[in-house]
CSV table of C-alpha atoms in Angstrom, one decimal:
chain,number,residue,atom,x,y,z
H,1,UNK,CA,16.3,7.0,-19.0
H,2,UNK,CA,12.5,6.9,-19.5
H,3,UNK,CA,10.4,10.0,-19.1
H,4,UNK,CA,7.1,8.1,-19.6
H,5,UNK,CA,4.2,10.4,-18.6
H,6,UNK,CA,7.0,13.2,-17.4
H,7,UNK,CA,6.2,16.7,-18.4
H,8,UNK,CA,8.9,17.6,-21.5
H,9,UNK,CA,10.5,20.8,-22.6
H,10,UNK,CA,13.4,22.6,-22.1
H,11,UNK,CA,14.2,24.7,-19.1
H,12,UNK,CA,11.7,23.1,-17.5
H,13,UNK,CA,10.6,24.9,-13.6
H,14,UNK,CA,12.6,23.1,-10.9
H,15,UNK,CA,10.4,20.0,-9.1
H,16,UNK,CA,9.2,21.3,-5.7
H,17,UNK,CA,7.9,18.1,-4.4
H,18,UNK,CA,9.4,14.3,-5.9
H,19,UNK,CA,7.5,11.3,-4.9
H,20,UNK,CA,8.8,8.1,-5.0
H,21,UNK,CA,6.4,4.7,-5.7
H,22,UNK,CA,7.3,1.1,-6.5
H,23,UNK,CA,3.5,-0.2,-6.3
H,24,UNK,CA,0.5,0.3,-7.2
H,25,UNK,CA,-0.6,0.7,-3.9
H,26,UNK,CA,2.1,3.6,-2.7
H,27,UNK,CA,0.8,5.3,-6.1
H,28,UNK,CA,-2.8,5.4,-5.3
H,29,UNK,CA,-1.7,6.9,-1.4
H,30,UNK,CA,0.7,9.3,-3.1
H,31,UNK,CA,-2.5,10.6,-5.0
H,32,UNK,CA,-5.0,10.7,-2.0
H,33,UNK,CA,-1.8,12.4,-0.1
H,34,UNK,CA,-2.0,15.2,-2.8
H,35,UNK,CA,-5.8,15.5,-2.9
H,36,UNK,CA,-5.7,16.1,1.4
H,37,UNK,CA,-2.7,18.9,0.3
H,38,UNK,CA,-4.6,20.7,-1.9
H,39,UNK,CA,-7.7,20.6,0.4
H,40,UNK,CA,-5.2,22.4,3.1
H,41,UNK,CA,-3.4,24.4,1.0
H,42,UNK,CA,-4.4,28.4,0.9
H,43,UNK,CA,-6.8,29.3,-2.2
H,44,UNK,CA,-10.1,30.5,-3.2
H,45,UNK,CA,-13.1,27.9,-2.3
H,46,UNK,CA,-11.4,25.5,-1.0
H,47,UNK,CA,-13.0,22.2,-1.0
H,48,UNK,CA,-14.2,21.1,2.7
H,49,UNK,CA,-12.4,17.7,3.5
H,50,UNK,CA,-15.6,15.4,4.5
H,51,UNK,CA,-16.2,13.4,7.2
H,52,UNK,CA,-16.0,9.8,7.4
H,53,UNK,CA,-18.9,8.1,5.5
H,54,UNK,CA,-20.1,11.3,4.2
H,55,UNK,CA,-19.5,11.8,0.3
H,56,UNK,CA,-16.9,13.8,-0.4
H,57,UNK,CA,-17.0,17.6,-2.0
H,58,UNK,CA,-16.2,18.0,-5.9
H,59,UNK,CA,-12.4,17.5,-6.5
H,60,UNK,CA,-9.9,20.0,-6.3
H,61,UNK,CA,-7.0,19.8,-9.2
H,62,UNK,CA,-4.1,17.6,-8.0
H,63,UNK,CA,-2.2,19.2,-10.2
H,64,UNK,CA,-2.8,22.3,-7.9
H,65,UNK,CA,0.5,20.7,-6.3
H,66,UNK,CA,1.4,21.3,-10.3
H,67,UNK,CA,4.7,20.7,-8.5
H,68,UNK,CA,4.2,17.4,-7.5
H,69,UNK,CA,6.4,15.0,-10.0
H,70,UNK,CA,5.7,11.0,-9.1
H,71,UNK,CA,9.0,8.8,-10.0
H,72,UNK,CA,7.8,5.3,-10.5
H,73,UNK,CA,10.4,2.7,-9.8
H,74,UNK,CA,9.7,0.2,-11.8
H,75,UNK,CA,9.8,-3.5,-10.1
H,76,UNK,CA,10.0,-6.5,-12.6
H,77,UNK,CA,6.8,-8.3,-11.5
H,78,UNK,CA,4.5,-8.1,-15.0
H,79,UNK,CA,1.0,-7.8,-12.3
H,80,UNK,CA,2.6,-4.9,-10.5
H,81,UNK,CA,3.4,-3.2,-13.5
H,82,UNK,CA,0.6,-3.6,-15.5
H,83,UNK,CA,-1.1,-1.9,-12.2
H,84,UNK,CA,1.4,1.2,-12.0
H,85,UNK,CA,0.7,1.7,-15.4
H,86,UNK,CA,-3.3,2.1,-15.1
H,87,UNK,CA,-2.5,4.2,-11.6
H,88,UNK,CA,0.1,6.4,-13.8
H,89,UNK,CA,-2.9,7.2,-16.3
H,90,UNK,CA,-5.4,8.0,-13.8
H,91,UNK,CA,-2.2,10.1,-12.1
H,92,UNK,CA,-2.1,12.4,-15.3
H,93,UNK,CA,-5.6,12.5,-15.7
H,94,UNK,CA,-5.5,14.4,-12.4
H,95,UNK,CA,-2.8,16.5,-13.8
H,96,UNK,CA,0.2,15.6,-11.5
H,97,UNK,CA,3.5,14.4,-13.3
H,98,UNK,CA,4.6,11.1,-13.9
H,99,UNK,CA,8.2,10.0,-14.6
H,100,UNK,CA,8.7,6.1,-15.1
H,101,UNK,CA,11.8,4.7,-15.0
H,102,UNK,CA,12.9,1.3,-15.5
H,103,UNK,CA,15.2,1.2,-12.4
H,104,UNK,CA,15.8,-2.2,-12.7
H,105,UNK,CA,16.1,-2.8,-16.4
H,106,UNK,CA,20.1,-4.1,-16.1
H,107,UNK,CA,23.0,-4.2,-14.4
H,108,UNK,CA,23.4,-0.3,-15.2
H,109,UNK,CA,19.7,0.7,-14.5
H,110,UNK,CA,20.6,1.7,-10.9
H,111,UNK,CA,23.3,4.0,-11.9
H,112,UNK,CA,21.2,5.5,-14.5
H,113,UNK,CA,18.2,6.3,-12.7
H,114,UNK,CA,20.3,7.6,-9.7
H,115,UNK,CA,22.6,9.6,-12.1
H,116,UNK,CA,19.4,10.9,-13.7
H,117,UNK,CA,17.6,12.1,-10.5
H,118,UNK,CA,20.5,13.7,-8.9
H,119,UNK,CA,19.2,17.1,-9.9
H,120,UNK,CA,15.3,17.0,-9.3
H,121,UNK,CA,16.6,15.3,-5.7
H,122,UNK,CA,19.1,18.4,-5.0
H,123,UNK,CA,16.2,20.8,-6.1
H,124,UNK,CA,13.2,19.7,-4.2
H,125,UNK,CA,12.4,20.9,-1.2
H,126,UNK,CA,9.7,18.1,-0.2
H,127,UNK,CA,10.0,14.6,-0.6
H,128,UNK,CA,7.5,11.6,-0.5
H,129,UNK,CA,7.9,7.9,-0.4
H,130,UNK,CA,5.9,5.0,-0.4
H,131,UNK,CA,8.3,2.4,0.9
H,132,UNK,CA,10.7,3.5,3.9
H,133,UNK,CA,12.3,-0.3,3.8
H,134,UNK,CA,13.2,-0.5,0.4
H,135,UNK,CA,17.1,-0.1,-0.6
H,136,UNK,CA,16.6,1.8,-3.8
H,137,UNK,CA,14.4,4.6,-1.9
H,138,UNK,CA,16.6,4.4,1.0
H,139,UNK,CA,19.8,5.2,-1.5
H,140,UNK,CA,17.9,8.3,-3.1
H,141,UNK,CA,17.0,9.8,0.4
H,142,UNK,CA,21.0,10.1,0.9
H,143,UNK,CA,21.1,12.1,-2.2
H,144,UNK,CA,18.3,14.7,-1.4
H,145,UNK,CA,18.9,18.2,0.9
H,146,UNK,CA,15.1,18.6,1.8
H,147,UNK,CA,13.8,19.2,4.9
H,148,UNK,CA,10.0,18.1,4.6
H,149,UNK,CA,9.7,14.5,4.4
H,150,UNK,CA,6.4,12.7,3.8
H,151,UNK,CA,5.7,8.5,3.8
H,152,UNK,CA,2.4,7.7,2.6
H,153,UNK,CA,1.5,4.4,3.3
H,154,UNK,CA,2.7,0.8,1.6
H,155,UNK,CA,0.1,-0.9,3.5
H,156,UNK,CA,0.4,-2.5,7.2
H,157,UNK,CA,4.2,-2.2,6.8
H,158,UNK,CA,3.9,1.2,8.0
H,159,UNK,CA,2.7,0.0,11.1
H,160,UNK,CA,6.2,-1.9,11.7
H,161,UNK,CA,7.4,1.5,9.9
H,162,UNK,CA,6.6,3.2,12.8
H,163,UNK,CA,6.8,1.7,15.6
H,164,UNK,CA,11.0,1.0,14.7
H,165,UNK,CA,11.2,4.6,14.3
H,166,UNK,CA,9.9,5.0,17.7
H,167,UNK,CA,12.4,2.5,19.1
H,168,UNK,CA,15.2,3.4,17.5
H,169,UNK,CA,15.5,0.0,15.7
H,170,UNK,CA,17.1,-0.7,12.2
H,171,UNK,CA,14.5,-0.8,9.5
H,172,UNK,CA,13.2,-4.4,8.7
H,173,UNK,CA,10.6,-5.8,7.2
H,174,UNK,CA,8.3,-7.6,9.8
H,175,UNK,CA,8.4,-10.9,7.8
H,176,UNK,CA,12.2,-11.2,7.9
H,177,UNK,CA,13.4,-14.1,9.4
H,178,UNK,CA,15.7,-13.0,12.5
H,179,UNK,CA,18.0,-10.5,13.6
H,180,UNK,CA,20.9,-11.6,12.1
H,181,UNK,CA,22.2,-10.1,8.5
H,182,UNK,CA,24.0,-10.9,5.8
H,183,UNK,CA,26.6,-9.6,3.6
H,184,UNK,CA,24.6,-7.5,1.5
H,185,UNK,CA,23.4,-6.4,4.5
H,186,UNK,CA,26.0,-5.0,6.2
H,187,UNK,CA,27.4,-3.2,2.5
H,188,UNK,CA,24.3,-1.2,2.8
H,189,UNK,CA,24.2,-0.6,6.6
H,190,UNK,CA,26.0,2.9,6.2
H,191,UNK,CA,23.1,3.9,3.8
H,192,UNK,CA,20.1,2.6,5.6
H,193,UNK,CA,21.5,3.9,8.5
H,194,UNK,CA,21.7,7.6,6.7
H,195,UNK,CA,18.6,6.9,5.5
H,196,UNK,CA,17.1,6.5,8.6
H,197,UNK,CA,18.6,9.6,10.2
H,198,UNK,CA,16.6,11.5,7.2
H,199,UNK,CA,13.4,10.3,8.3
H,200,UNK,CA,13.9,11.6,12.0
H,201,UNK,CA,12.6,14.7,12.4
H,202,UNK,CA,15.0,17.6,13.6
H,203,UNK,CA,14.7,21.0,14.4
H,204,UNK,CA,15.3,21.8,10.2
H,205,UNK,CA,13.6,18.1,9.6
H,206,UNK,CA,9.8,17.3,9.3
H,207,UNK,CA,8.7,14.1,9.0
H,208,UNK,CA,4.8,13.3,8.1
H,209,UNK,CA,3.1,10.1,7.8
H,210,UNK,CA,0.5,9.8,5.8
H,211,UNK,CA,-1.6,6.6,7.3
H,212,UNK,CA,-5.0,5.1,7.0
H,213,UNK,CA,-3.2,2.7,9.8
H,214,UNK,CA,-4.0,2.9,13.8
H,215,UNK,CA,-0.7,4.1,14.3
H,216,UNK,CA,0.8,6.7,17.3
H,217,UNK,CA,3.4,9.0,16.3
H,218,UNK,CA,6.7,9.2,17.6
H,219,UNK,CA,8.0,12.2,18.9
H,220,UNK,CA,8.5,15.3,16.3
H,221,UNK,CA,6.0,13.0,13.8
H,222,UNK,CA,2.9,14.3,12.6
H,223,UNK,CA,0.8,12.2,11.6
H,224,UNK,CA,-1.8,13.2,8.7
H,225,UNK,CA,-5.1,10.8,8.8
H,226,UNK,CA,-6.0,9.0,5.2
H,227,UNK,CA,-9.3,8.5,4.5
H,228,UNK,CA,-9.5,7.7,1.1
H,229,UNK,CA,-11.3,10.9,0.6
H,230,UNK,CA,-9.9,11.4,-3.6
H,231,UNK,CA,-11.3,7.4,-4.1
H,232,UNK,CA,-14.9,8.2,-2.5
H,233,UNK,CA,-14.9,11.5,-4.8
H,234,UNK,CA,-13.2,9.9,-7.7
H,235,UNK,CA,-15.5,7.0,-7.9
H,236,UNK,CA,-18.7,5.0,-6.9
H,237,UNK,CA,-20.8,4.3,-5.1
H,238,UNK,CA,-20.3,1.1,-6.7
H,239,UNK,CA,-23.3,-1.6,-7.7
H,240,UNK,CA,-23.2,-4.6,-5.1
H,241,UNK,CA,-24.5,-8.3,-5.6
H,242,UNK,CA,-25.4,-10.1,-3.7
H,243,UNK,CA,-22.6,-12.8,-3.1
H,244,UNK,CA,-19.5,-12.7,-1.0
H,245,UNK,CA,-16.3,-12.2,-2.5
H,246,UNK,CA,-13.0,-13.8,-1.0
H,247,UNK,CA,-9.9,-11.2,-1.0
H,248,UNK,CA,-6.4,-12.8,-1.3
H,249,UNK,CA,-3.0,-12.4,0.1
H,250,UNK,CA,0.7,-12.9,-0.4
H,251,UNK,CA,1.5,-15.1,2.6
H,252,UNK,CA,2.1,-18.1,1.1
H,253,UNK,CA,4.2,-16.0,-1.0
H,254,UNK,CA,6.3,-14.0,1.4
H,255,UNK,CA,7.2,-17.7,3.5
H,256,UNK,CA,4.7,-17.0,6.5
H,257,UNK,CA,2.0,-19.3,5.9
H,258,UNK,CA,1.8,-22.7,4.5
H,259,UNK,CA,0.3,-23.6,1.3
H,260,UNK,CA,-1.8,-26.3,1.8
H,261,UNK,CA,-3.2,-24.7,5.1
H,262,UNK,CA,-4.1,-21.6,3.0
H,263,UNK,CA,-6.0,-23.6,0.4
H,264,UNK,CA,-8.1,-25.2,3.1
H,265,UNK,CA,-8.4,-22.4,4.8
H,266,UNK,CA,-9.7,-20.2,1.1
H,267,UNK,CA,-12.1,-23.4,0.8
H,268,UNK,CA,-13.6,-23.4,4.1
H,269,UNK,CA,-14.5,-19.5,3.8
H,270,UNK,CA,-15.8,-20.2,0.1
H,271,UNK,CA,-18.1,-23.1,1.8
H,272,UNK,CA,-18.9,-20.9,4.7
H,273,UNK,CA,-19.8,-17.8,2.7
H,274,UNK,CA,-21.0,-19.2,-0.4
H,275,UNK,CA,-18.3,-17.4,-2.1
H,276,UNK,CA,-18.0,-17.6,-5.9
H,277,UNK,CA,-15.0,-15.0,-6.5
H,278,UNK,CA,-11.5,-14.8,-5.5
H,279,UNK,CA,-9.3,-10.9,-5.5
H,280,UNK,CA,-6.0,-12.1,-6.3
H,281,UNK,CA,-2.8,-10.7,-4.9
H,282,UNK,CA,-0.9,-8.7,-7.2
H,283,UNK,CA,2.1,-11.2,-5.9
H,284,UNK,CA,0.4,-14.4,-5.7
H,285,UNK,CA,1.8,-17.2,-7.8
H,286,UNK,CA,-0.1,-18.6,-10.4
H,287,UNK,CA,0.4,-21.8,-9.5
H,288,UNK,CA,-1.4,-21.0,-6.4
H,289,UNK,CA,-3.8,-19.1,-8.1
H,290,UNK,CA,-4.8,-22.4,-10.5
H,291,UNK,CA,-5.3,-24.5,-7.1
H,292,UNK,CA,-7.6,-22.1,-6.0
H,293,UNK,CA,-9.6,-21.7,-9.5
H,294,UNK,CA,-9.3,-25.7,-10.1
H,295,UNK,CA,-9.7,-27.3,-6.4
H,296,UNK,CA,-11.8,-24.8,-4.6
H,297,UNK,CA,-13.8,-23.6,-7.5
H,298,UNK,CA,-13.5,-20.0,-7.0
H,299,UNK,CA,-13.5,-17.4,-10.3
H,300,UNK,CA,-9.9,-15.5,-9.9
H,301,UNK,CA,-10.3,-11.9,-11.0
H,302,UNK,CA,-7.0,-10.4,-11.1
H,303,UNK,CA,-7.7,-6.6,-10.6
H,304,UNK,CA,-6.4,-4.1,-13.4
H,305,UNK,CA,-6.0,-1.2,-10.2
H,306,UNK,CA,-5.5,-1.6,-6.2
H,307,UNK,CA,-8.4,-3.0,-4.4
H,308,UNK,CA,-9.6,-0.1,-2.9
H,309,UNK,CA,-10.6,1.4,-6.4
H,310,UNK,CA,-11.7,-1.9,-8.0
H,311,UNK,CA,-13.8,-2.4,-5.0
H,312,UNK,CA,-15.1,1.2,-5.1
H,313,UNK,CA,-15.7,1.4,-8.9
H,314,UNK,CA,-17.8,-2.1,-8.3
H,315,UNK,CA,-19.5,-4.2,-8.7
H,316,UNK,CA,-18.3,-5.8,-5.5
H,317,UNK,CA,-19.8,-8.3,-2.8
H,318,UNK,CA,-22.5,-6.9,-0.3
H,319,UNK,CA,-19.3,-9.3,1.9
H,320,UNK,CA,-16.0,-8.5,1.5
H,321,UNK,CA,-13.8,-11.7,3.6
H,322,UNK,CA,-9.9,-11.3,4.2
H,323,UNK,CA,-7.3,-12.5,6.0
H,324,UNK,CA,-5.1,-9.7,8.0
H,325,UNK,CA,-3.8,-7.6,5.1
H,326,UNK,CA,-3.5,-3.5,4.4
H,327,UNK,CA,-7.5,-4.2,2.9
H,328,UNK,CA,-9.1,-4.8,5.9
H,329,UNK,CA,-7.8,-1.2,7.1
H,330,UNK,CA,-8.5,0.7,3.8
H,331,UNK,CA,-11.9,-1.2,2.4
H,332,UNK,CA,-13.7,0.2,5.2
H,333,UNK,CA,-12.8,3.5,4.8
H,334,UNK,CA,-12.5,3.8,0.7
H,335,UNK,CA,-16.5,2.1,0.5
H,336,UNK,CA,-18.0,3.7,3.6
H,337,UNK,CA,-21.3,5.1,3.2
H,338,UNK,CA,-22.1,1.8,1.5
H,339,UNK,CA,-23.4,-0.9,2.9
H,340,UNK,CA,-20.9,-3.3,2.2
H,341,UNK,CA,-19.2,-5.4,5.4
H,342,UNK,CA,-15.8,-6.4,5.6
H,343,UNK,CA,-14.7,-9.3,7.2
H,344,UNK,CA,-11.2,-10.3,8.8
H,345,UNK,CA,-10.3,-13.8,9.8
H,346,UNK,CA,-7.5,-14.9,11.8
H,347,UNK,CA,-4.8,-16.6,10.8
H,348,UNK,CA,-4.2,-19.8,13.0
H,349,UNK,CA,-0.7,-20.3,14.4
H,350,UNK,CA,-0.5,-23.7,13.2
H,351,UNK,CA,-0.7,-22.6,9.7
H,352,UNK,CA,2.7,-20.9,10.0
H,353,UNK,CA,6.1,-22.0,8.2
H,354,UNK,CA,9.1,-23.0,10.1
H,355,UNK,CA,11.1,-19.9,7.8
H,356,UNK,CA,8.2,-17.5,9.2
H,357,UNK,CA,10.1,-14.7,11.5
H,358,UNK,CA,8.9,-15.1,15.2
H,359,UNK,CA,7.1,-11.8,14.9
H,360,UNK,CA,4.6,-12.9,13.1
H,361,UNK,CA,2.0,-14.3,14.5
H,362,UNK,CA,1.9,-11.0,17.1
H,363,UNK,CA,1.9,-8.7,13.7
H,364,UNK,CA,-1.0,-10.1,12.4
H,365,UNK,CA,-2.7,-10.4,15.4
H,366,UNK,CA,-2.4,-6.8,15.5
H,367,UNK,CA,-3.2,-6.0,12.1
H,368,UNK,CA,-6.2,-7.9,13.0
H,369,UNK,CA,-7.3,-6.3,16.0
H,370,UNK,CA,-6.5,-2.7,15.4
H,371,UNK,CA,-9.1,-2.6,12.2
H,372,UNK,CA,-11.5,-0.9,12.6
H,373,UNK,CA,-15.5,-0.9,11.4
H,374,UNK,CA,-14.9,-4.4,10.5
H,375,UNK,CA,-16.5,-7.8,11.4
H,376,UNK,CA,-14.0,-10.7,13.4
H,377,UNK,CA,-15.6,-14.0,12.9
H,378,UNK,CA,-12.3,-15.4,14.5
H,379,UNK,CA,-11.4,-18.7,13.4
H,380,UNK,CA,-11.8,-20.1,9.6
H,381,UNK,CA,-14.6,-22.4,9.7
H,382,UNK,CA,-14.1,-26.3,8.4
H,383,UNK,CA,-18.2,-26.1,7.5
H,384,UNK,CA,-21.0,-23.7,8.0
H,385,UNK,CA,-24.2,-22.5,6.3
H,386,UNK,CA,-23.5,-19.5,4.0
H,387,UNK,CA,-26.5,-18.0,5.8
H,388,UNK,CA,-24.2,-18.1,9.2
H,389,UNK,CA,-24.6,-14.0,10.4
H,390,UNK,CA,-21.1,-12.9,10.7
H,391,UNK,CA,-20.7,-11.0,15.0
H,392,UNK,CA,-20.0,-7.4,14.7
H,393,UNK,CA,-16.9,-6.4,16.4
């Protein structure tokens, strides 16, 4: 078992609060999560949590939740790991533990890891996620006795998050294909099924969701607002240029949307917008990556850290253009009091793959229209000047 970054020493104080994260993404959350704790959390001078757009008050210590232990669940992909490494140093710098294990490092990793959290599970009495659909997390939530539960978000997938709690659905990603499951799935029903009865609150049971998504609670749910308040402290306000810079996306990746419609659509907004650089995805392909570098003619910057801080740290587009993604929910909020504009565009039915699940198109519609602060040019454009004023929504 790795202890990476973990806190060493023998008869060390039991963990009150475990947080499990398997990107980047869920990482950065779990740390703005901690920073909104210890705003709310009785002391002397405690820091005011600032309003939207305003900067925020001087940082309190994260590791005023000095029991607060982050177990990173290591995925395979070299991009996302690279990332969760950088967020695990900026992590310690803000004095909260870090714990990396290589869960999937062999056919014995699983029962390693598992066998070597038993004990920190049993002990703590809060726990935090990034990733309510994944299996692994799902497992470790059968193995834990605490009664404060917390999911910070994993981008829009908390939106589907929620709204299956609500219903009493099954938990499934919004880009599966169909209802029906395989055998794998129906091995692991028993445990997703425990899992999910752990993230419905009881009468001994809360359940929190931390969410910079346009989300409505279920009942017994509180739901705690993110506003990228530790980023705005933490960093910036960054230096802007003045070109537009094209954000990617793993669509192509995931089966929804077809390559070749993606490229023309990535080289219409670079001809619209005058765009020179493109934000990969931490899961695009290369392959797509070099079509986009060597037949639209766009510089590929492959951030070090999630957007939200790359964009924040600068220097960044005074026009930031996405498709629907989790970035055209968090830009807004982790660069306002900038005077940099986001821009969502929709994706056009047509550009869909016959494997896409029929939910799709109606998720990122909604992911599209529920953003807020942001401009909705609507449909990619074939031509157009770059000088073409984007319609505030």
């Amino acid at each position: 078992m790795s202890t990476d970054g973990a806190k060493p020493g023998n008869g060390a104080k039991s963990v009150t609060t475990l947080a499990f994260v398997e990107s980047p993404v869920q990482l950065l959350n779990v740390l703005e999560w901690a920073y909104t704790d210890a705003m709310r959390a009785p002391g002397p001078d405690p820091a005011v949590p600032p309003e939207p757009g305003d900067e925020p008050s001087p940082l309190p210590p994260l590791g005023r939740a000095a029991d607060l232990t982050v177990v990173v669940l290591s995925p395979h992909d070299p991009m996302t790991r690279g990332q969760l490494r950088r967020m695990a140093e900026l992590a310690r710098d803000e004095g909260v533990a870090v714990r990396w294990e290589e869960a999937r490092g062999g056919a014995g990793a699983p029962l390693k890891t598992i066998g070597g959290l038993r004990g920190p599970l049993r002990r703590a009495a809060r726990i935090v996620i990034g990733d309510p659909f994944s299996r692994y997390v799902q497992l470790l939530l059968t193995l834990t006795r605490a009664k404060d539960l917390v999911v910070v978000d994993d981008g829009t997938a908390t939106m589907e998050f929620i709204s299956q709690l609500a219903n009493g659905e099954r938990l499934v990603r919004w880009h599966r294909r169909g209802t029906s499951r395989g055998a794998r799935d129906l091995v692991f029903a028993p445990v997703s099924a425990t899992a999910r009865r752990r993230l419905t609150p009881g009468e001994k049971r809360r359940v929190e969701v931390f969410s910079s998504m346009p989300v409505d609670p279920p009942p017994g749910v509180t739901i705690t607002a993110n506003d990228f308040s530790w980023t705005r402290a933490r960093f910036g306000p960054p230096r802007l240029t003045r070109g537009t810079d094209l954000v990617g996306t793993s669509l192509v990746e995931t089966g929804v949307v077809d390559l070749e419609r993606y490229l023309e659509a990535v080289a219409g907004l670079a001809e619209a917008h005058g765009a020179t650089r493109y934000f990969a995805h931490r899961r695009e392909s290369a392959e797509k990556l070099s079509r986009v570098a060597h037949e639209v003619g766009l510089e590929i910057v492959r951030p070090d850290l999630p957007l939200e801080l790359i964009a924040r740290r600068g220097p960044i587009g005074h026009t930031i253009v996405s498709f629907p993604s989790t970035v055209v929910h968090t830009l807004p909020l982790a660069l306002a009091g900038t005077e940099v504009k986001v821009a969502v565009y929709d994706v056009d039915p047509t550009w869909l793959t016959s494997d896409a699940s029929p939910r799709a198109q109606g998720f990122l519609s909604g992911v599209t229209d529920t953003a807020r602060d942001v401009q909705r040019p609507g449909s990619v454009p074939s031509t157009a000047s770059p000088d073409t004023p984007l319609a505030m929504s």
